[in-house]
Structures are given as structure tokens and as C-alpha cells.
CSV table of C-alpha atoms in Angstrom, one decimal:
chain,number,residue,atom,x,y,z
N,113,MET,CA,-0.1,0.3,0.1
N,114,ALA,CA,2.2,2.5,1.1
N,115,ASP,CA,5.9,2.5,0.1
N,116,LYS,CA,7.4,2.1,3.5
N,117,GLN,CA,9.1,-1.5,4.0
N,118,ILE,CA,7.2,-4.0,6.2
N,119,SER,CA,7.6,-7.4,6.8
N,120,LEU,CA,5.6,-10.2,5.0
N,121,PRO,CA,4.0,-11.2,8.5
N,122,ALA,CA,3.3,-7.8,9.5
N,123,LYS,CA,1.6,-7.2,6.2
N,124,LEU,CA,-0.5,-10.5,6.5
N,125,ILE,CA,-1.5,-9.0,10.3
N,126,ASN,CA,-2.1,-6.0,9.2
N,127,GLY,CA,-4.5,-7.1,6.4
N,128,GLY,CA,-6.1,-9.4,8.4
N,129,ILE,CA,-6.9,-6.5,11.3
N,130,ALA,CA,-7.9,-3.6,8.7
N,131,GLY,CA,-10.3,-6.7,7.3
N,132,LEU,CA,-12.1,-7.7,10.6
N,133,ILE,CA,-12.5,-4.1,11.6
N,134,GLY,CA,-13.8,-3.1,8.3
N,135,VAL,CA,-16.3,-5.8,7.8
N,136,THR,CA,-17.7,-5.1,11.2
N,137,CYS,CA,-18.4,-1.8,10.8
N,138,VAL,CA,-19.9,-2.0,7.2
N,139,PHE,CA,-21.5,-5.2,6.8
N,140,PRO,CA,-25.2,-4.3,7.1
N,141,ILE,CA,-24.5,-1.6,4.1
N,142,ASP,CA,-22.8,-4.7,2.2
N,143,LEU,CA,-25.9,-6.7,3.2
N,144,ALA,CA,-28.4,-3.6,1.6
N,145,LYS,CA,-26.5,-3.6,-1.5
N,146,THR,CA,-26.6,-7.4,-2.5
N,147,ARG,CA,-30.2,-7.3,-1.7
N,148,LEU,CA,-30.8,-4.1,-4.2
N,149,GLN,CA,-28.3,-5.1,-7.0
N,150,ASN,CA,-30.1,-8.8,-7.0
N,151,GLN,CA,-34.0,-7.6,-7.1
N,152,GLN,CA,-35.0,-7.1,-10.7
N,153,ASN,CA,-37.6,-5.1,-12.3
N,154,GLY,CA,-41.2,-6.0,-11.3
N,155,GLN,CA,-40.1,-7.9,-8.1
N,156,ARG,CA,-38.8,-5.0,-6.0
N,157,MET,CA,-38.9,-5.4,-2.2
N,158,TYR,CA,-36.7,-2.5,-1.8
N,159,THR,CA,-36.7,1.0,-2.6
N,160,SER,CA,-33.2,2.3,-1.4
N,161,MET,CA,-30.6,1.2,1.1
N,162,SER,CA,-32.5,2.8,3.9
N,163,ASP,CA,-35.5,0.8,3.2
N,164,CYS,CA,-34.1,-2.2,2.8
N,165,LEU,CA,-32.5,-2.0,6.2
N,166,ILE,CA,-35.4,-1.2,8.0
N,167,LYS,CA,-37.4,-3.9,6.3
N,168,THR,CA,-34.6,-6.1,7.3
N,169,ILE,CA,-34.6,-5.1,10.9
N,170,ARG,CA,-38.5,-5.6,11.2
N,171,SER,CA,-38.5,-9.0,9.5
N,172,GLU,CA,-35.5,-10.6,10.7
N,173,GLY,CA,-34.3,-8.6,13.7
N,174,TYR,CA,-31.5,-6.5,14.1
N,175,PHE,CA,-28.8,-9.4,13.6
N,176,GLY,CA,-30.4,-10.2,10.2
N,177,MET,CA,-28.4,-7.3,8.5
N,178,TYR,CA,-25.3,-9.7,9.7
N,179,ARG,CA,-26.4,-12.8,7.7
N,180,GLY,CA,-23.2,-13.9,6.3
N,181,ALA,CA,-21.0,-11.8,8.3
N,182,ALA,CA,-19.4,-14.8,9.9
N,183,VAL,CA,-18.2,-15.9,6.2
N,184,ASN,CA,-16.7,-12.7,5.5
N,185,LEU,CA,-15.0,-12.5,9.1
N,186,THR,CA,-13.4,-15.9,8.6
N,187,LEU,CA,-12.2,-15.4,5.2
N,188,VAL,CA,-11.6,-11.7,5.3
N,189,THR,CA,-8.2,-12.1,6.7
N,190,PRO,CA,-6.5,-14.2,3.9
N,191,GLU,CA,-8.3,-11.9,1.2
N,192,LYS,CA,-6.9,-8.7,2.3
N,193,ALA,CA,-3.8,-10.2,3.2
N,194,ILE,CA,-3.4,-11.8,-0.2
N,195,LYS,CA,-4.4,-8.7,-1.8
N,196,LEU,CA,-2.1,-6.1,0.5
N,197,ALA,CA,1.1,-8.5,0.3
N,198,ALA,CA,0.5,-9.3,-3.3
N,199,ASN,CA,0.4,-5.6,-4.6
N,200,ASP,CA,3.8,-4.6,-2.4
N,201,PHE,CA,5.5,-8.0,-4.2
N,202,PHE,CA,4.6,-6.9,-7.8
N,203,ARG,CA,5.3,-3.2,-6.8
N,204,HIS,CA,8.9,-4.3,-5.5
N,205,HIS,CA,9.8,-6.4,-8.3
N,206,LEU,CA,8.5,-4.1,-10.8
N,207,SER,CA,10.6,-1.4,-9.6
N,208,LYS,CA,14.1,-0.8,-11.2
N,209,ASP,CA,16.7,0.1,-8.6
N,210,GLY,CA,14.1,1.4,-6.3
N,211,LYS,CA,13.2,4.2,-8.5
N,212,LYS,CA,9.7,5.6,-8.7
N,213,LEU,CA,7.1,3.3,-10.4
N,214,THR,CA,5.4,4.4,-13.8
N,215,LEU,CA,1.5,4.7,-13.8
N,216,LEU,CA,1.7,1.4,-16.3
N,217,ARG,CA,4.0,-0.8,-13.6
N,218,GLU,CA,1.8,0.5,-10.8
N,219,MET,CA,-1.3,-0.5,-12.6
N,220,LEU,CA,0.4,-4.0,-13.6
N,221,ALA,CA,1.1,-4.5,-9.7
N,222,GLY,CA,-2.6,-3.8,-9.0
N,223,CYS,CA,-3.5,-6.2,-11.8
N,224,GLY,CA,-1.1,-8.8,-10.1
N,225,ALA,CA,-3.1,-8.2,-6.6
N,226,GLY,CA,-6.4,-8.4,-7.9
N,227,THR,CA,-5.6,-11.8,-10.0
N,228,CYS,CA,-4.2,-13.4,-6.7
N,229,GLN,CA,-6.8,-12.4,-4.4
N,230,VAL,CA,-10.0,-14.2,-6.3
N,231,ILE,CA,-8.6,-17.4,-4.8
N,232,VAL,CA,-10.0,-16.7,-1.6
N,233,THR,CA,-12.6,-14.0,-2.9
N,234,THR,CA,-14.7,-16.0,-5.1
N,235,PRO,CA,-15.8,-18.7,-2.7
N,236,MET,CA,-16.2,-15.9,0.2
N,237,GLU,CA,-18.4,-13.8,-1.9
N,238,MET,CA,-20.2,-17.0,-3.5
N,239,LEU,CA,-21.3,-18.1,-0.3
N,240,LYS,CA,-21.8,-14.7,1.7
N,241,ILE,CA,-23.9,-14.0,-1.2
N,242,GLN,CA,-26.6,-16.9,-0.8
N,243,LEU,CA,-27.0,-16.0,3.5
N,244,GLN,CA,-27.3,-12.2,2.5
N,245,ASP,CA,-30.1,-12.8,-0.2
N,246,ALA,CA,-32.1,-15.4,1.7
N,247,GLY,CA,-34.1,-13.0,3.5
N,248,ARG,CA,-35.2,-11.0,0.4
N,249,ILE,CA,-36.4,-14.5,-1.4
N,250,ALA,CA,-38.2,-15.3,2.0
N,251,ALA,CA,-39.8,-12.0,2.3
N,252,GLN,CA,-40.7,-12.0,-1.4
N,253,LYS,CA,-42.4,-15.6,-1.0
N,254,LYS,CA,-44.3,-14.5,2.0
N,255,LEU,CA,-45.6,-11.7,0.3
N,256,MET,CA,-46.4,-13.7,-2.8
N,257,ALA,CA,-48.2,-16.0,-0.4
N,258,ALA,CA,-50.2,-13.1,1.7
N,259,GLN,CA,-51.4,-12.0,-2.0
N,260,LEU,CA,-52.8,-15.5,-2.9
N,261,SER,CA,-54.4,-15.9,0.6
N,262,ALA,CA,-56.0,-13.0,0.6
N,263,ALA,CA,-57.5,-13.8,-3.0
N,264,ALA,CA,-58.6,-17.6,-1.5
N,265,GLY,CA,-59.6,-16.2,2.0
N,266,ALA,CA,-57.5,-18.3,3.9
N,267,ALA,CA,-53.7,-17.7,5.2
N,268,GLU,CA,-50.9,-20.0,5.3
N,269,PRO,CA,-47.7,-19.0,6.9
N,270,VAL,CA,-44.4,-19.4,5.0
N,271,VAL,CA,-41.6,-20.2,7.1
N,272,GLU,CA,-38.4,-19.8,5.8
N,273,ALA,CA,-35.8,-22.5,6.3
N,274,ARG,CA,-32.6,-21.2,7.2
N,275,THR,CA,-29.3,-22.4,5.8
N,276,THR,CA,-25.9,-21.8,7.4
N,277,ALA,CA,-22.6,-21.5,5.2
N,278,THR,CA,-21.7,-25.0,6.3
N,279,GLN,CA,-24.4,-26.4,4.6
N,280,ILE,CA,-24.3,-24.6,1.8
N,281,THR,CA,-20.5,-25.6,1.1
N,282,ARG,CA,-21.4,-29.4,1.7
N,283,GLU,CA,-24.2,-29.3,-0.8
N,284,LEU,CA,-22.1,-27.4,-3.5
N,285,LEU,CA,-19.1,-29.8,-2.9
N,286,ARG,CA,-21.3,-32.8,-3.2
N,287,SER,CA,-23.3,-31.9,-6.0
N,288,LYS,CA,-20.5,-29.9,-8.4
N,289,GLY,CA,-17.3,-30.6,-6.4
N,290,ILE,CA,-14.7,-27.7,-5.8
N,291,ALA,CA,-16.2,-25.8,-9.1
N,292,GLY,CA,-19.3,-25.5,-7.3
N,293,LEU,CA,-17.1,-22.9,-4.8
N,294,TYR,CA,-15.5,-21.1,-7.7
N,295,LYS,CA,-19.2,-20.3,-9.4
N,296,GLY,CA,-18.5,-16.6,-11.2
N,297,LEU,CA,-14.7,-16.7,-11.2
N,298,GLY,CA,-14.8,-14.9,-14.4
N,299,ALA,CA,-17.0,-12.4,-12.9
N,300,THR,CA,-14.9,-11.9,-9.9
N,301,LEU,CA,-11.8,-11.7,-12.1
N,302,LEU,CA,-13.6,-9.2,-14.1
N,303,ARG,CA,-14.2,-6.9,-11.2
N,304,ASP,CA,-11.5,-7.3,-9.1
N,305,VAL,CA,-8.2,-7.0,-11.3
N,306,PRO,CA,-9.9,-3.5,-12.8
N,307,PHE,CA,-10.6,-2.6,-8.9
N,308,SER,CA,-7.2,-3.1,-7.9
N,309,ILE,CA,-6.0,-1.4,-11.1
N,310,VAL,CA,-7.6,1.6,-10.4
N,311,TYR,CA,-7.2,1.7,-6.6
N,312,PHE,CA,-3.6,1.2,-6.0
N,313,PRO,CA,-2.0,3.5,-8.4
N,314,LEU,CA,-4.5,6.2,-7.3
N,315,PHE,CA,-3.8,5.7,-4.0
N,316,ALA,CA,-0.4,5.8,-4.2
N,317,ASN,CA,-0.7,9.2,-5.8
N,318,LEU,CA,-3.2,10.8,-3.7
N,319,ASN,CA,-1.0,10.0,-0.6
N,320,LYS,CA,1.9,11.3,-2.1
N,321,LEU,CA,0.1,14.5,-2.2
N,322,GLY,CA,0.1,14.3,1.5
N,323,GLN,CA,4.0,14.0,1.9
N,324,LYS,CA,6.0,17.0,2.6
N,325,ASP,CA,9.4,15.6,2.1
N,326,PRO,CA,9.3,12.3,0.0
N,327,ASP,CA,11.6,10.4,2.7
N,328,VAL,CA,8.8,11.1,5.3
N,329,LYS,CA,5.5,9.2,5.1
N,330,ALA,CA,2.2,11.0,4.9
N,331,PRO,CA,0.2,11.7,8.0
N,332,PHE,CA,-2.5,9.0,9.2
N,333,TYR,CA,-5.5,11.1,8.2
N,334,VAL,CA,-4.0,12.0,4.5
N,335,SER,CA,-3.5,7.8,4.3
N,336,PHE,CA,-7.1,7.2,6.0
N,337,LEU,CA,-8.9,10.1,3.3
N,338,SER,CA,-6.6,8.7,0.4
N,339,GLY,CA,-8.1,5.3,0.7
N,340,CYS,CA,-11.5,6.4,1.2
N,341,LEU,CA,-11.3,8.3,-1.8
N,342,ALA,CA,-9.4,6.0,-4.2
N,343,GLY,CA,-11.6,2.8,-2.6
N,344,SER,CA,-14.9,4.5,-3.4
N,345,THR,CA,-13.9,5.6,-7.0
N,346,ALA,CA,-12.8,2.3,-7.8
N,347,ALA,CA,-16.0,0.8,-6.5
N,348,VAL,CA,-18.2,2.6,-8.4
N,349,ALA,CA,-16.3,2.5,-11.4
N,350,VAL,CA,-16.4,-1.5,-11.4
N,351,ASN,CA,-20.0,-1.7,-10.1
N,352,PRO,CA,-21.4,-3.2,-13.3
N,353,CYS,CA,-19.1,-6.0,-13.1
N,354,ASP,CA,-20.2,-6.2,-9.3
N,355,VAL,CA,-23.9,-6.5,-10.1
N,356,ILE,CA,-23.0,-9.1,-12.9
N,357,LYS,CA,-21.0,-11.4,-10.6
N,358,THR,CA,-23.5,-11.1,-7.8
N,359,ARG,CA,-26.6,-12.1,-10.3
N,360,LEU,CA,-24.1,-15.2,-11.7
N,361,GLN,CA,-23.4,-16.2,-8.0
N,362,SER,CA,-26.8,-16.3,-7.0
N,363,LEU,CA,-28.2,-20.2,-6.6
N,364,GLN,CA,-31.8,-19.2,-5.2
N,365,ARG,CA,-34.1,-17.0,-7.2
N,366,GLY,CA,-37.2,-14.7,-6.4
N,367,VAL,CA,-40.4,-15.4,-8.1
N,368,ASN,CA,-40.0,-14.7,-12.2
N,369,GLU,CA,-36.7,-13.7,-11.7
N,370,ASP,CA,-34.2,-14.9,-14.8
N,371,THR,CA,-31.5,-16.9,-14.8
N,372,TYR,CA,-28.2,-16.8,-16.5
N,373,SER,CA,-25.6,-18.9,-18.3
N,374,GLY,CA,-22.8,-16.8,-18.3
N,375,ILE,CA,-21.2,-13.1,-17.9
N,376,LEU,CA,-22.6,-12.1,-21.7
N,377,ASP,CA,-25.8,-13.5,-21.3
N,378,CYS,CA,-26.7,-11.8,-17.8
N,379,THR,CA,-25.1,-8.3,-19.2
N,380,LYS,CA,-27.4,-8.9,-22.4
N,381,LYS,CA,-30.6,-9.8,-20.1
N,382,ILE,CA,-30.0,-6.9,-17.7
N,383,TRP,CA,-29.6,-4.0,-20.4
N,384,GLN,CA,-32.7,-5.7,-22.4
N,385,LYS,CA,-34.9,-5.9,-19.3
N,386,GLU,CA,-33.6,-3.4,-16.8
N,387,GLY,CA,-31.6,-1.0,-18.6
N,388,PRO,CA,-28.4,0.6,-18.3
N,389,THR,CA,-29.0,2.1,-15.0
N,390,ALA,CA,-29.5,-1.4,-13.8
N,391,PHE,CA,-25.5,-2.0,-13.6
N,392,PHE,CA,-25.2,0.8,-11.1
N,393,LYS,CA,-27.7,-0.9,-8.5
N,394,GLY,CA,-26.2,-0.5,-4.8
N,395,ALA,CA,-23.3,1.6,-6.3
N,396,TYR,CA,-23.4,4.2,-3.6
N,397,CYS,CA,-23.9,1.0,-1.2
N,398,ARG,CA,-20.5,-0.2,-2.5
N,399,ALA,CA,-18.8,3.1,-2.3
N,400,LEU,CA,-19.9,3.3,1.5
N,401,VAL,CA,-18.6,-0.2,2.3
N,402,ILE,CA,-15.4,0.5,0.1
N,403,ALA,CA,-14.2,3.8,1.5
N,404,PRO,CA,-14.1,3.2,5.0
N,405,LEU,CA,-12.6,-0.6,4.5
N,406,PHE,CA,-9.8,0.7,2.9
N,407,GLY,CA,-9.4,3.9,4.6
N,408,ILE,CA,-9.0,1.6,7.7
N,409,ALA,CA,-6.8,-0.4,6.1
N,410,GLN,CA,-4.2,2.5,5.6
N,411,VAL,CA,-4.6,3.5,9.3
N,412,VAL,CA,-3.9,0.1,10.4
N,413,TYR,CA,-0.7,0.2,8.1
N,414,PHE,CA,0.3,3.5,9.8
N,415,ILE,CA,-0.4,2.9,13.4
N,416,GLY,CA,1.7,-0.3,12.6
N,417,ILE,CA,-0.3,-2.5,14.6
N,418,ALA,CA,1.4,-5.8,13.3
N,419,GLU,CA,4.8,-4.3,13.7
N,420,PHE,CA,4.3,-3.8,17.2
N,421,LEU,CA,2.6,-7.1,18.2
N,422,LEU,CA,5.6,-9.0,16.2
N,423,ASP,CA,8.1,-6.7,18.3
N,424,LEU,CA,6.8,-7.9,21.5
N,425,LEU,CA,7.0,-11.6,20.6
N,426,PRO,CA,11.0,-12.1,21.4
N,427,LYS,CA,10.5,-10.1,24.4
N,428,HIS,CA,7.9,-12.7,25.6
N,429,ARG,CA,10.2,-15.2,24.8
N,430,ALA,CA,12.8,-14.0,26.4
């Protein structure tokens, strides 16, 4: 991220800490983003992020906003660690004798980081999306059942059968093997590689604006704001790819909702049936999720929590 030299264990710990803090803070917004992206025209359950969160609390309780959070909290550490460490690795090997990287080389380093992270990101997103969207589908079925029962004059409650990430994983492995967990891999690459190509060079250059001296790192608030601005910009830029990825990875569909055979089929159907604006569903939610997530990552790097903890280890051994 920043150009300061940090050991690999410290990078991994910093990435993990930043990911855990960030996910805890913004997960409800991410849940709203997934549900808004998955709802199709004619089957709209929510009108906005706030409407989605209010209805979620009413129907599923406060902790309903954190459905799927356990998956993220478990896998975000290796995901963020791989992303941050890979970017530093590629930046180091693309630099010539410690000279400043050109914009093209910065983008190549970001491309390498985005490619590496999908090893963890794809199964994490696959499981998270099923759990996040389950409440929307259940609410839609309850609404349809209520309308039918009102017309028929009889009420028959619909009970949601809750599944866990473990159950979904077992079923996918049993029916499709490891490939089941990597459904949407191409779409994930299509989102994460361009994101990293935009984010890392933009952050590095914004952060340098706050450096009074090239040899002195920027103040932590500059790194935080640079991470927020670069993260939100990259998030909105690749939101169309995120919509496609979310649709492709969703195993369950609502009533009368389209299914997709691949990236091109998904893109075509969304464009024809929902219009170009559909590719930016949940864009502001995604910007609100990514901005603090990467801003926090910069603060963690600035404070050097991992370096402090690692420095304590020899003392304890002694």
C-alpha cells in the first residue's frame, strides 16, 4: 500500500486486522447492496438502502443485517492479506533499482494483486451472497403467499428454512465439487482486477500529495482519506461488474426472476430488461462499504499494529 518496508508477517496481520474491523463496521450496508443488486424490475422489495435495512430489521431482527458476516469475518483475513501483500510484492519486483514506479507498472502491480486475491474472494462471495439474499427471497415468497391467501380467503404462513454456510458448502461440494465454490470466478476477476488497477495507483498518488518530504510518510489522516477516496472511486467504476457477479453467483431466485448462463447472457438480459442504469444498482452502497474499509486499512498500516505485536514476541520468549 504505502511504500514503506514492512515484513511479510506484518503485512498479513495488518491486512487481517484491517479487514476484520472494516467488515464489522460496514457489513449491513454490504447486505443492502447485495439485495438491491439482486432484485429485478417488477419484483422490487426495496426502494433504497435505508428502506432495505429498515425492512430487514423488522422482518429478521437486528442481527438479520449481519447474515453472512461469519463467512466474511473468517475469510476476509486471508483475502485482504493476499491482496495487500501481493500488491507490495509486485510493486517491489516491478521497480527498477528502487526508482519510482511508472503509472503503467503501478497498474500492473494492482492487476497482479487483484488476480491473486480471487483464490479466496470467489468462494467467500459465493457463500456470503446466498446468506445475504436469503431474507429477500423469503420476504418475497411471504408477500406472494399473503396476496394469494387474501384472494383465496385462507392464510397459510410461509416459514423460511434457514441454511448455514457449512450446509451450502457441503451441498456445493457434493453436487459440483470444488468448482461449485468457484462459480462466478470469471466475473469476480472481471471486477477485482480492474478495481485493483484503479485503486492502488490512485491511492499511492493521492497519498504522495500529503507528503511534505519524499522520505517522510504522509500523516495518518491523509492515508485514511486517500484510501477512502481511492476505494470509493474504484468501487463505483467497477460496479457494473459487481452487479453481474452478484447475479451469476446467486443460486436461489425470487419469483419470476431471470436466470443466467454466463457473463454475456447476464449482461444482455440486464441491458434489455432493466436498462443501463441497472448496472449501477447498489453503487452508493458499495462506495460506502469500500471507502471506510480501505481507509481503515491505511490507518492500520500507519499505526503499525502488526509491527508492534511482532516486536513484543521476542520479549515474551525471553
